[in-house]
Short mmCIF file of C-alpha atoms and ligand atoms in Angstrom, two decimals:
data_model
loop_
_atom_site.label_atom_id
_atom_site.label_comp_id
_atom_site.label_asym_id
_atom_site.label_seq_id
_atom_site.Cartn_x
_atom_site.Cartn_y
_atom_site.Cartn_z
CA UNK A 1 34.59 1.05 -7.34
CA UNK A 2 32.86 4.28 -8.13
CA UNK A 3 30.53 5.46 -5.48
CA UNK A 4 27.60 8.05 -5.70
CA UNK A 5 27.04 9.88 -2.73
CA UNK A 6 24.06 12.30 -3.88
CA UNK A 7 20.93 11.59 -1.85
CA UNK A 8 18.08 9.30 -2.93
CA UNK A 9 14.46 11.50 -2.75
CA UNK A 10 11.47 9.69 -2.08
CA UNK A 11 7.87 11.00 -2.25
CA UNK A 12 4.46 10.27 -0.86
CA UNK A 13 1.26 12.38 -0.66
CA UNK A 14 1.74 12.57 3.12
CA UNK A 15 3.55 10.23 5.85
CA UNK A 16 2.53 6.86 4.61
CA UNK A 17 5.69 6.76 2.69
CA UNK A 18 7.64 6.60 5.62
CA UNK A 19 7.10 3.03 5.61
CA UNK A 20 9.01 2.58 2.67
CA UNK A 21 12.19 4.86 4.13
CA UNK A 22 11.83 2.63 7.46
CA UNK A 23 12.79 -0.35 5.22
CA UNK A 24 14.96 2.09 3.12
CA UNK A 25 17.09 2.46 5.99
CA UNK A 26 17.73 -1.41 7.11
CA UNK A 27 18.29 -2.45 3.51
CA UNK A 28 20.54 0.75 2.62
CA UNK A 29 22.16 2.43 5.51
CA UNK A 30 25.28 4.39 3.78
CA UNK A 31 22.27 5.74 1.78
CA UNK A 32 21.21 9.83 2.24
CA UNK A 33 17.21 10.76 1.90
CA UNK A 34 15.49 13.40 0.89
CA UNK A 35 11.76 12.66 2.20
CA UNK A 36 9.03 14.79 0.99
CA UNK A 37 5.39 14.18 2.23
CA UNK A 38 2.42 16.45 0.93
CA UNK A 39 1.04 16.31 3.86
CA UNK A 40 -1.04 19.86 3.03
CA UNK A 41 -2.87 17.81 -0.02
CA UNK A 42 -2.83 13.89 1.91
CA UNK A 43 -5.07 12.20 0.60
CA UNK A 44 -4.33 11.84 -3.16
CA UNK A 45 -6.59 8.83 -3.31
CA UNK A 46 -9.82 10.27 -3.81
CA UNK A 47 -8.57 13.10 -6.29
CA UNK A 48 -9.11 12.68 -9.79
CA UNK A 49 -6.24 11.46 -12.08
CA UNK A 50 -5.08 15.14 -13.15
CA UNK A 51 -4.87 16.71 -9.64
CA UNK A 52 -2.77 13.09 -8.98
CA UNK A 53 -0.86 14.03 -11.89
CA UNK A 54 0.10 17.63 -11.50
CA UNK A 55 0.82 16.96 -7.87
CA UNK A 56 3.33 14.26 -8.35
CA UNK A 57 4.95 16.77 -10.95
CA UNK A 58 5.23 18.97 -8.30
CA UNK A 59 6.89 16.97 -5.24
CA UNK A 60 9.23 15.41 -7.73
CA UNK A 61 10.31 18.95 -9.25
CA UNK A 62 10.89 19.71 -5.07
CA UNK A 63 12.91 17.12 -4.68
CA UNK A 64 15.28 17.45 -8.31
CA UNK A 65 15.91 20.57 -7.09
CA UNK A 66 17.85 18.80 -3.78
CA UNK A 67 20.40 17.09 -6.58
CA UNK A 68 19.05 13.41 -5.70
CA UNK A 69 20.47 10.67 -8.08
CA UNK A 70 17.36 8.39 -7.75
CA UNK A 71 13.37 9.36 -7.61
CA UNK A 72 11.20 6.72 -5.37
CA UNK A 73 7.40 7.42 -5.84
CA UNK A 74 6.64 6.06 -2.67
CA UNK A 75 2.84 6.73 -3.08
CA UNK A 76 0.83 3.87 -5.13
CA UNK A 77 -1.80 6.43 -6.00
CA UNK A 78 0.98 8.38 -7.60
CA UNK A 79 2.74 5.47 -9.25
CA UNK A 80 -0.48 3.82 -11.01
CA UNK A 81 -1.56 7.14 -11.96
CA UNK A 82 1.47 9.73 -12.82
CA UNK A 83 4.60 7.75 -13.03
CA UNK A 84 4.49 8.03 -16.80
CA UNK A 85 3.96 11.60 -16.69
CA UNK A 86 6.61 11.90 -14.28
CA UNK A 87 9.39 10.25 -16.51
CA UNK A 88 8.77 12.09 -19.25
CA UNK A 89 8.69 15.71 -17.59
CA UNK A 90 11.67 14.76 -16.11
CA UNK A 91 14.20 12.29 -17.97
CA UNK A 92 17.22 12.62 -16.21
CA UNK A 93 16.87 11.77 -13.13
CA UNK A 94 15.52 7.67 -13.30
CA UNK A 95 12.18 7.45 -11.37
CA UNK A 96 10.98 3.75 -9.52
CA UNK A 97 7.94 3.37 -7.57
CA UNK A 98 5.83 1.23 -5.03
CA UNK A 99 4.08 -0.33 -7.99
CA UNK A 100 6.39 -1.97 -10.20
CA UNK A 101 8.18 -2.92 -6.70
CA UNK A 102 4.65 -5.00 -6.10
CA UNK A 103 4.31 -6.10 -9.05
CA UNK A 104 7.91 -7.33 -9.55
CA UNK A 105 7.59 -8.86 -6.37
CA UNK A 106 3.74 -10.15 -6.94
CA UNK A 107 5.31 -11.95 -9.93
CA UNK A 108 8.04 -13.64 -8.68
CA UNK A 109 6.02 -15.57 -5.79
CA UNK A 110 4.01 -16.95 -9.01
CA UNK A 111 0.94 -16.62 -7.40
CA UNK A 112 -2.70 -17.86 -8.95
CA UNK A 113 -4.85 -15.77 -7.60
CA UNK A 114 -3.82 -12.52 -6.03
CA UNK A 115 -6.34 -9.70 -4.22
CA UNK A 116 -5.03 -6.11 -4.60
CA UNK A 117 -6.18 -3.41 -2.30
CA UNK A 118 -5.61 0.09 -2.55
CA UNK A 119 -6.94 3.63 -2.37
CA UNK A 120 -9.77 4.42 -4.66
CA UNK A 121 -7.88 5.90 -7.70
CA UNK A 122 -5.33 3.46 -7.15
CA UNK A 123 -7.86 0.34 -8.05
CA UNK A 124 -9.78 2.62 -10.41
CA UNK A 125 -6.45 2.78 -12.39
CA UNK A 126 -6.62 -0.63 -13.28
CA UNK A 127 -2.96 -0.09 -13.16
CA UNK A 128 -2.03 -3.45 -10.98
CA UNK A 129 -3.65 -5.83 -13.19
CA UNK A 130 -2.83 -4.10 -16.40
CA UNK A 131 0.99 -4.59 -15.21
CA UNK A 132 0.92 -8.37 -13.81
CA UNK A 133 -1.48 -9.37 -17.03
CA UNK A 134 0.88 -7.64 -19.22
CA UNK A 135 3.62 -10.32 -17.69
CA UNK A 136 1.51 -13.27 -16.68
CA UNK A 137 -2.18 -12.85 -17.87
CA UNK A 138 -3.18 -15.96 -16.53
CA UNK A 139 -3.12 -14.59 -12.66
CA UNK A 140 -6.52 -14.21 -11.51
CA UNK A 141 -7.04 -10.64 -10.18
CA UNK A 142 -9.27 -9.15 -8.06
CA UNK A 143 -9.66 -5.50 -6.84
CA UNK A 144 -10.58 -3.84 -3.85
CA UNK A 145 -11.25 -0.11 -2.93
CA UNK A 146 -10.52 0.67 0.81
CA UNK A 147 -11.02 4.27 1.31
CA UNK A 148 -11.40 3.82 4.74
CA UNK A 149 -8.07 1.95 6.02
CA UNK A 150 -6.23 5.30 5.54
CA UNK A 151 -7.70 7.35 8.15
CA UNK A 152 -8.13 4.47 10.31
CA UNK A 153 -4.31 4.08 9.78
CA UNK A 154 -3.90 7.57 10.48
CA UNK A 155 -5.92 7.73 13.57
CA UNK A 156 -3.81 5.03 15.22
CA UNK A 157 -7.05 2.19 15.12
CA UNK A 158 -4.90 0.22 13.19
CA UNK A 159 -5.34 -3.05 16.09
CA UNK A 160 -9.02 -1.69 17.05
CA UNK A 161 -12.88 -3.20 16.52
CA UNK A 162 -12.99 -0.44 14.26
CA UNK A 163 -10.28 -2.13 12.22
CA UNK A 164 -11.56 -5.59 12.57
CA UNK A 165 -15.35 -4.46 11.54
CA UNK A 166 -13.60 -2.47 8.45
CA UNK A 167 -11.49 -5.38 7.47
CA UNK A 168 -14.41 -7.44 7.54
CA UNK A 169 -16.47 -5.45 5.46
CA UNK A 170 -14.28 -4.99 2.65
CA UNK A 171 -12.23 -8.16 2.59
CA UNK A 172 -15.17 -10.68 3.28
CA UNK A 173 -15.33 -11.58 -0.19
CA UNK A 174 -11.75 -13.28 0.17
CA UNK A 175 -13.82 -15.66 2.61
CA UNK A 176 -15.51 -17.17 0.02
CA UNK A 177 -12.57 -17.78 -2.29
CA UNK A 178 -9.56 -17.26 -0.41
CA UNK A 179 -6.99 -15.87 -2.48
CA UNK A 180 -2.93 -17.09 -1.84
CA UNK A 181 -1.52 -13.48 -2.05
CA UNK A 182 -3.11 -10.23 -0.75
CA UNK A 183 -1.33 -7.08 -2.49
CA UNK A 184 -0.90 -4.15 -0.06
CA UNK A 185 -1.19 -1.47 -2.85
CA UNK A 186 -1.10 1.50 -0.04
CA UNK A 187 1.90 2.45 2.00
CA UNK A 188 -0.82 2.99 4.67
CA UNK A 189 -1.41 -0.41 4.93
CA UNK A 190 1.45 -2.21 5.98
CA UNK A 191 0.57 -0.89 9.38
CA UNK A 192 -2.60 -3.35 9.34
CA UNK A 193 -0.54 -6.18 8.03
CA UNK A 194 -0.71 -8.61 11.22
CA UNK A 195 -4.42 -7.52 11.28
CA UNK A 196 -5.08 -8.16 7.61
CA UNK A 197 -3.14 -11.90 8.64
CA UNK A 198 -5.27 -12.95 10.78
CA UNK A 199 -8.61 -12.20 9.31
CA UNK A 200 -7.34 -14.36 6.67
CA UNK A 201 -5.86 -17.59 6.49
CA UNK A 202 -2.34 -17.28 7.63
CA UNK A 203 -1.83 -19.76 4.31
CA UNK A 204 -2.30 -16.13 2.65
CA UNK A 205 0.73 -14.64 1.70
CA UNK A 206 0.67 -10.81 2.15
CA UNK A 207 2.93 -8.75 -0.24
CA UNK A 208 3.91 -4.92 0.97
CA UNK A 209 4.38 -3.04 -1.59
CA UNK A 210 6.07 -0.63 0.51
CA UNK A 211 9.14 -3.39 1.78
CA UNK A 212 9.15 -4.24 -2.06
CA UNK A 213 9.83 -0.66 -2.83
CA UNK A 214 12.80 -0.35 -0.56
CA UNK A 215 14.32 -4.09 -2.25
CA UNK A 216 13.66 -3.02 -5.64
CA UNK A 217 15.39 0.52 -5.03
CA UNK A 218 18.56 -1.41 -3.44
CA UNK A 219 19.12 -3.72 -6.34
CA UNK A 220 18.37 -0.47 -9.02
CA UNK A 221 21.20 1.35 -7.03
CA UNK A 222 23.64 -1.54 -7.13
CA UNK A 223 22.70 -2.73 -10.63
CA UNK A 224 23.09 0.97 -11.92
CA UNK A 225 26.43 1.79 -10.07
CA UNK A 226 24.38 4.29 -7.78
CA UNK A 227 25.15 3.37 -4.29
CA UNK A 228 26.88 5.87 -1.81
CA UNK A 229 30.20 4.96 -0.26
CA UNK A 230 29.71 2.70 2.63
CA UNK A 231 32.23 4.81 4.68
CA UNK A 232 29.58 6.91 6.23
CA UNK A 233 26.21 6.47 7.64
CA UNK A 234 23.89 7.89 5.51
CA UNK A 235 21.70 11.19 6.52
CA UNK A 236 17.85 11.88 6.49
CA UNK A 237 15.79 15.12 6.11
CA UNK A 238 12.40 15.18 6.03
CA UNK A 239 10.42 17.87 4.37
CA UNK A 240 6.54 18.31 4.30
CA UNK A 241 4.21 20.84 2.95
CA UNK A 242 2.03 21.04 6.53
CA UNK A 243 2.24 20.07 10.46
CA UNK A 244 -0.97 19.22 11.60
CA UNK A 245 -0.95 18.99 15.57
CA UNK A 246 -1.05 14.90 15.08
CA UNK A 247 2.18 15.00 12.92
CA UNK A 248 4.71 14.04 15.02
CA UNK A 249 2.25 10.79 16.70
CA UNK A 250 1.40 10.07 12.82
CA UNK A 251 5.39 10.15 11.65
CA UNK A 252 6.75 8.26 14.69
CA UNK A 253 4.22 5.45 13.86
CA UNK A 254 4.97 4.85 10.07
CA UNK A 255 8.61 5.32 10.59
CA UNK A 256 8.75 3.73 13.69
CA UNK A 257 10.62 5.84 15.62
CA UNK A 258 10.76 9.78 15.96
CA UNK A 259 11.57 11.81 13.07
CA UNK A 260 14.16 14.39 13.19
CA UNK A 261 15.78 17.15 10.65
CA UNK A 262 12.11 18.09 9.11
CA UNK A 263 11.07 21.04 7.61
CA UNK A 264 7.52 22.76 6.28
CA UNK A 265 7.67 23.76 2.61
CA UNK A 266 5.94 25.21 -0.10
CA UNK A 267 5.75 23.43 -3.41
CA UNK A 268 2.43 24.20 -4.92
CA UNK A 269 2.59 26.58 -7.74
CA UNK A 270 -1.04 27.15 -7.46
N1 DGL B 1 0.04 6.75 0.52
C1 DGL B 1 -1.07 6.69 -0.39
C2 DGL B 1 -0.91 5.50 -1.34
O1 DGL B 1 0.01 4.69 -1.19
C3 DGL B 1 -2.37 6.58 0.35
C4 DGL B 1 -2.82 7.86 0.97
C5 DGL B 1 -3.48 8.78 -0.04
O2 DGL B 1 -4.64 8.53 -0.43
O3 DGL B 1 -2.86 9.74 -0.41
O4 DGL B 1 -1.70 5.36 -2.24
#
Protein backbone atom coordinates (compact mmCIF):
# COMPACT_ATOMS: atom_id res chain seq x y z
CA UNK A 1 0.00 0.00 0.00
CA UNK A 2 1.42 3.33 -0.99
CA UNK A 3 0.82 6.04 1.49
CA UNK A 4 0.97 9.93 1.01
CA UNK A 5 1.98 11.71 3.89
CA UNK A 6 1.99 15.47 2.49
CA UNK A 7 -0.57 17.57 4.35
CA UNK A 8 -4.13 18.25 3.17
CA UNK A 9 -4.73 22.45 3.06
CA UNK A 10 -8.03 23.65 3.60
CA UNK A 11 -9.29 27.25 3.17
CA UNK A 12 -12.04 29.50 4.38
CA UNK A 13 -12.43 33.33 4.33
CA UNK A 14 -12.04 33.32 8.12
CA UNK A 15 -12.75 30.62 11.02
CA UNK A 16 -15.98 29.19 9.82
CA UNK A 17 -14.03 26.57 8.10
CA UNK A 18 -12.97 25.15 11.15
CA UNK A 19 -16.07 23.31 11.21
CA UNK A 20 -15.16 21.36 8.41
CA UNK A 21 -11.40 20.44 9.98
CA UNK A 22 -13.41 19.53 13.35
CA UNK A 23 -15.08 16.76 11.26
CA UNK A 24 -11.79 16.49 9.22
CA UNK A 25 -10.19 15.27 12.21
CA UNK A 26 -12.80 12.40 13.48
CA UNK A 27 -13.20 11.07 9.95
CA UNK A 28 -9.28 11.30 9.10
CA UNK A 29 -7.00 11.30 12.03
CA UNK A 30 -3.49 10.02 10.44
CA UNK A 31 -4.30 13.07 8.22
CA UNK A 32 -1.82 16.50 8.50
CA UNK A 33 -3.63 20.16 7.88
CA UNK A 34 -2.65 23.08 6.70
CA UNK A 35 -5.61 25.59 7.81
CA UNK A 36 -5.68 28.96 6.37
CA UNK A 37 -8.47 31.46 7.41
CA UNK A 38 -8.57 35.10 5.86
CA UNK A 39 -9.60 36.28 8.71
CA UNK A 40 -8.16 40.07 7.65
CA UNK A 41 -10.85 39.99 4.56
CA UNK A 42 -13.89 37.60 6.60
CA UNK A 43 -16.60 38.18 5.21
CA UNK A 44 -16.35 37.14 1.51
CA UNK A 45 -20.10 36.96 1.31
CA UNK A 46 -21.03 40.34 0.57
CA UNK A 47 -18.01 41.00 -1.91
CA UNK A 48 -18.62 40.92 -5.42
CA UNK A 49 -17.71 37.78 -7.50
CA UNK A 50 -14.11 39.15 -8.60
CA UNK A 51 -12.82 40.21 -5.13
CA UNK A 52 -14.30 36.34 -4.25
CA UNK A 53 -12.32 35.28 -7.06
CA UNK A 54 -8.93 36.83 -6.72
CA UNK A 55 -9.05 36.09 -3.03
CA UNK A 56 -9.55 32.42 -3.28
CA UNK A 57 -6.53 32.58 -5.85
CA UNK A 58 -4.70 33.93 -3.25
CA UNK A 59 -5.25 31.58 -0.04
CA UNK A 60 -4.93 28.63 -2.34
CA UNK A 61 -1.48 29.94 -3.89
CA UNK A 62 -0.59 30.24 0.29
CA UNK A 63 -1.33 27.06 0.88
CA UNK A 64 0.48 25.21 -2.61
CA UNK A 65 3.28 26.78 -1.44
CA UNK A 66 3.09 24.38 2.03
CA UNK A 67 3.42 21.14 -0.57
CA UNK A 68 -0.29 19.91 0.33
CA UNK A 69 -1.48 16.94 -1.87
CA UNK A 70 -5.22 17.91 -1.67
CA UNK A 71 -6.99 21.62 -1.79
CA UNK A 72 -10.45 21.76 0.39
CA UNK A 73 -12.30 25.10 -0.33
CA UNK A 74 -13.89 25.04 2.82
CA UNK A 75 -15.76 28.37 2.17
CA UNK A 76 -19.22 27.99 0.09
CA UNK A 77 -18.89 31.57 -1.01
CA UNK A 78 -15.59 30.56 -2.50
CA UNK A 79 -16.71 27.25 -3.96
CA UNK A 80 -20.00 28.58 -5.86
CA UNK A 81 -18.10 31.45 -6.97
CA UNK A 82 -14.16 30.69 -7.72
CA UNK A 83 -13.70 27.01 -7.68
CA UNK A 84 -13.50 27.02 -11.46
CA UNK A 85 -11.07 29.70 -11.49
CA UNK A 86 -9.20 28.00 -8.93
CA UNK A 87 -8.69 24.67 -10.94
CA UNK A 88 -7.61 26.14 -13.77
CA UNK A 89 -4.89 28.59 -12.22
CA UNK A 90 -3.76 25.79 -10.53
CA UNK A 91 -4.04 22.15 -12.16
CA UNK A 92 -1.90 20.14 -10.24
CA UNK A 93 -2.83 20.08 -7.16
CA UNK A 94 -6.86 18.52 -7.29
CA UNK A 95 -9.17 21.08 -5.56
CA UNK A 96 -12.82 19.79 -3.68
CA UNK A 97 -15.07 22.02 -1.90
CA UNK A 98 -18.11 22.46 0.56
CA UNK A 99 -20.37 22.63 -2.45
CA UNK A 100 -20.15 19.67 -4.47
CA UNK A 101 -19.80 17.91 -0.84
CA UNK A 102 -23.66 19.36 -0.39
CA UNK A 103 -24.67 18.74 -3.32
CA UNK A 104 -23.35 15.15 -3.57
CA UNK A 105 -24.78 14.63 -0.38
CA UNK A 106 -28.21 16.75 -1.13
CA UNK A 107 -28.56 14.21 -3.97
CA UNK A 108 -28.16 11.11 -2.51
CA UNK A 109 -30.98 11.64 0.31
CA UNK A 110 -33.26 12.10 -2.99
CA UNK A 111 -34.98 14.78 -1.57
CA UNK A 112 -38.22 16.72 -3.30
CA UNK A 113 -37.97 19.78 -2.14
CA UNK A 114 -34.83 21.15 -0.62
CA UNK A 115 -34.28 24.99 0.96
CA UNK A 116 -30.66 26.23 0.55
CA UNK A 117 -29.33 28.97 2.70
CA UNK A 118 -26.26 30.72 2.38
CA UNK A 119 -24.37 34.01 2.38
CA UNK A 120 -25.51 36.54 -0.09
CA UNK A 121 -23.12 35.82 -3.06
CA UNK A 122 -23.41 32.35 -2.29
CA UNK A 123 -27.41 32.27 -3.25
CA UNK A 124 -26.82 35.04 -5.79
CA UNK A 125 -24.56 32.44 -7.56
CA UNK A 126 -27.29 30.35 -8.36
CA UNK A 127 -24.56 27.88 -8.04
CA UNK A 128 -26.61 25.18 -5.70
CA UNK A 129 -29.44 24.78 -7.95
CA UNK A 130 -27.53 25.03 -11.15
CA UNK A 131 -25.51 21.85 -9.71
CA UNK A 132 -28.50 19.60 -8.21
CA UNK A 133 -30.74 20.62 -11.54
CA UNK A 134 -27.88 19.74 -13.63
CA UNK A 135 -28.24 16.04 -11.86
CA UNK A 136 -31.88 15.86 -10.90
CA UNK A 137 -33.87 18.90 -12.31
CA UNK A 138 -36.93 17.79 -10.96
CA UNK A 139 -35.89 18.86 -7.13
CA UNK A 140 -37.77 21.80 -6.19
CA UNK A 141 -35.36 24.55 -5.01
CA UNK A 142 -35.65 27.35 -3.07
CA UNK A 143 -33.08 30.04 -1.98
CA UNK A 144 -32.43 32.00 0.90
CA UNK A 145 -29.98 34.94 1.67
CA UNK A 146 -28.98 35.10 5.42
CA UNK A 147 -26.51 37.80 5.79
CA UNK A 148 -27.15 38.03 9.20
CA UNK A 149 -26.52 34.37 10.73
CA UNK A 150 -22.75 35.03 10.26
CA UNK A 151 -22.13 37.63 12.72
CA UNK A 152 -24.67 36.28 14.93
CA UNK A 153 -22.55 33.05 14.64
CA UNK A 154 -19.59 34.99 15.27
CA UNK A 155 -20.80 36.85 18.23
CA UNK A 156 -21.58 33.62 20.07
CA UNK A 157 -25.82 34.32 19.87
CA UNK A 158 -25.96 31.28 18.13
CA UNK A 159 -28.81 29.74 21.09
CA UNK A 160 -30.11 33.51 21.79
CA UNK A 161 -33.71 35.51 21.07
CA UNK A 162 -31.61 37.19 18.73
CA UNK A 163 -31.17 33.90 16.90
CA UNK A 164 -34.66 32.72 17.28
CA UNK A 165 -36.17 36.29 15.98
CA UNK A 166 -33.47 35.99 12.95
CA UNK A 167 -34.37 32.46 12.19
CA UNK A 168 -37.82 33.41 12.14
CA UNK A 169 -37.55 36.13 9.88
CA UNK A 170 -35.76 34.55 7.19
CA UNK A 171 -36.92 30.95 7.35
CA UNK A 172 -40.74 31.68 7.94
CA UNK A 173 -41.49 31.01 4.49
CA UNK A 174 -40.54 27.19 5.12
CA UNK A 175 -43.73 27.44 7.50
CA UNK A 176 -45.93 27.62 4.85
CA UNK A 177 -44.50 24.82 2.74
CA UNK A 178 -42.23 22.95 4.79
CA UNK A 179 -39.49 21.70 2.83
CA UNK A 180 -37.87 17.84 3.76
CA UNK A 181 -34.18 19.02 3.52
CA UNK A 182 -32.70 22.39 4.63
CA UNK A 183 -29.11 22.90 2.91
CA UNK A 184 -26.60 24.57 5.28
CA UNK A 185 -24.67 26.31 2.39
CA UNK A 186 -22.35 28.30 5.11
CA UNK A 187 -19.76 26.73 7.31
CA UNK A 188 -21.10 29.34 9.79
CA UNK A 189 -24.11 27.66 10.12
CA UNK A 190 -23.71 24.38 11.39
CA UNK A 191 -23.29 26.12 14.69
CA UNK A 192 -27.20 27.01 14.53
CA UNK A 193 -28.08 23.54 13.42
CA UNK A 194 -30.11 22.34 16.67
CA UNK A 195 -31.62 25.90 16.48
CA UNK A 196 -32.47 25.76 12.79
CA UNK A 197 -34.15 21.97 14.05
CA UNK A 198 -36.35 23.09 16.08
CA UNK A 199 -37.86 26.05 14.39
CA UNK A 200 -38.69 23.52 11.90
CA UNK A 201 -40.25 20.33 11.90
CA UNK A 202 -37.80 17.88 13.25
CA UNK A 203 -39.35 15.71 10.04
CA UNK A 204 -36.80 18.25 8.25
CA UNK A 205 -33.72 16.80 7.44
CA UNK A 206 -30.80 19.30 7.77
CA UNK A 207 -27.74 18.70 5.46
CA UNK A 208 -24.17 20.44 6.61
CA UNK A 209 -22.38 21.10 4.03
CA UNK A 210 -19.48 21.46 6.16
CA UNK A 211 -19.69 17.42 7.69
CA UNK A 212 -20.28 16.63 3.89
CA UNK A 213 -17.07 18.32 3.06
CA UNK A 214 -14.98 16.37 5.49
CA UNK A 215 -16.89 12.73 4.01
CA UNK A 216 -16.43 13.69 0.56
CA UNK A 217 -12.60 14.63 1.17
CA UNK A 218 -12.11 11.07 3.00
CA UNK A 219 -13.50 8.99 0.20
CA UNK A 220 -11.42 11.44 -2.61
CA UNK A 221 -8.25 10.54 -0.51
CA UNK A 222 -8.94 6.82 -0.38
CA UNK A 223 -10.40 6.57 -3.89
CA UNK A 224 -7.27 8.52 -5.26
CA UNK A 225 -4.55 6.58 -3.24
CA UNK A 226 -3.95 9.90 -1.15
CA UNK A 227 -4.23 8.95 2.41
CA UNK A 228 -1.24 9.36 4.91
CA UNK A 229 0.14 6.32 6.68
CA UNK A 230 -1.97 5.46 9.60
CA UNK A 231 1.23 4.98 11.74
CA UNK A 232 1.15 8.46 13.06
CA UNK A 233 -1.35 10.87 14.29
CA UNK A 234 -1.68 13.42 11.98
CA UNK A 235 -0.53 17.26 12.75
CA UNK A 236 -2.43 20.67 12.47
CA UNK A 237 -1.21 24.28 11.88
CA UNK A 238 -3.31 26.93 11.59
CA UNK A 239 -2.47 30.05 9.74
CA UNK A 240 -4.57 33.32 9.41
CA UNK A 241 -4.07 36.63 7.85
CA UNK A 242 -5.35 38.68 11.29
CA UNK A 243 -6.04 38.16 15.25
CA UNK A 244 -8.74 40.17 16.22
CA UNK A 245 -8.97 40.27 20.19
CA UNK A 246 -12.19 37.73 19.82
CA UNK A 247 -10.03 35.16 17.85
CA UNK A 248 -9.21 32.73 20.13
CA UNK A 249 -13.30 32.69 21.75
CA UNK A 250 -14.34 32.63 17.85
CA UNK A 251 -11.74 29.53 16.92
CA UNK A 252 -12.38 27.48 20.09
CA UNK A 253 -16.15 27.60 19.19
CA UNK A 254 -16.07 26.40 15.48
CA UNK A 255 -13.42 23.92 16.19
CA UNK A 256 -14.61 23.01 19.35
CA UNK A 257 -11.82 23.03 21.32
CA UNK A 258 -8.69 25.42 21.56
CA UNK A 259 -6.56 25.90 18.66
CA UNK A 260 -2.92 25.54 18.87
CA UNK A 261 0.28 25.87 16.34
CA UNK A 262 -1.30 29.20 14.56
CA UNK A 263 0.35 31.77 12.91
CA UNK A 264 -0.54 35.51 11.33
CA UNK A 265 0.39 35.79 7.64
CA UNK A 266 0.45 37.86 4.79
CA UNK A 267 -0.99 36.67 1.53
CA UNK A 268 -2.47 39.62 -0.20
CA UNK A 269 -0.49 40.82 -3.08
CA UNK A 270 -2.35 44.00 -3.03
N1 LIG B 1 -17.58 30.78 5.60
C1 LIG B 1 -18.32 31.54 4.62
C2 LIG B 1 -19.12 30.60 3.71
O1 LIG B 1 -19.17 29.39 3.95
C3 LIG B 1 -19.23 32.52 5.29
C4 LIG B 1 -18.54 33.72 5.83
C5 LIG B 1 -18.23 34.75 4.76
O2 LIG B 1 -19.15 35.46 4.31
O3 LIG B 1 -17.09 34.85 4.40
O4 LIG B 1 -19.71 31.06 2.77
Amino acid sequence: MKYDNRPIGVFDSGLGGLTVVATMKKLLPHENIIYLGDTARVPYGDKSPANIIRFGIEDTAFLVTKGVKLIVVACNTVSAIAIAEIRTKFPNVPVIGVLEAGVAACLKAKPKYVAVIGTRATVSSDAYRREIHAVNPEINIKTIACPLFVPIVEEGLADNEISRLTIEFYLKPLKKKTPDMLLLACTHYPLLKKSFQSYLSKKVKIVDSAEACAKFAEEYLRENSLSASKSAAGTERFYVTDMPDSFFKQARKFLGRDLEHFQKVSISEN
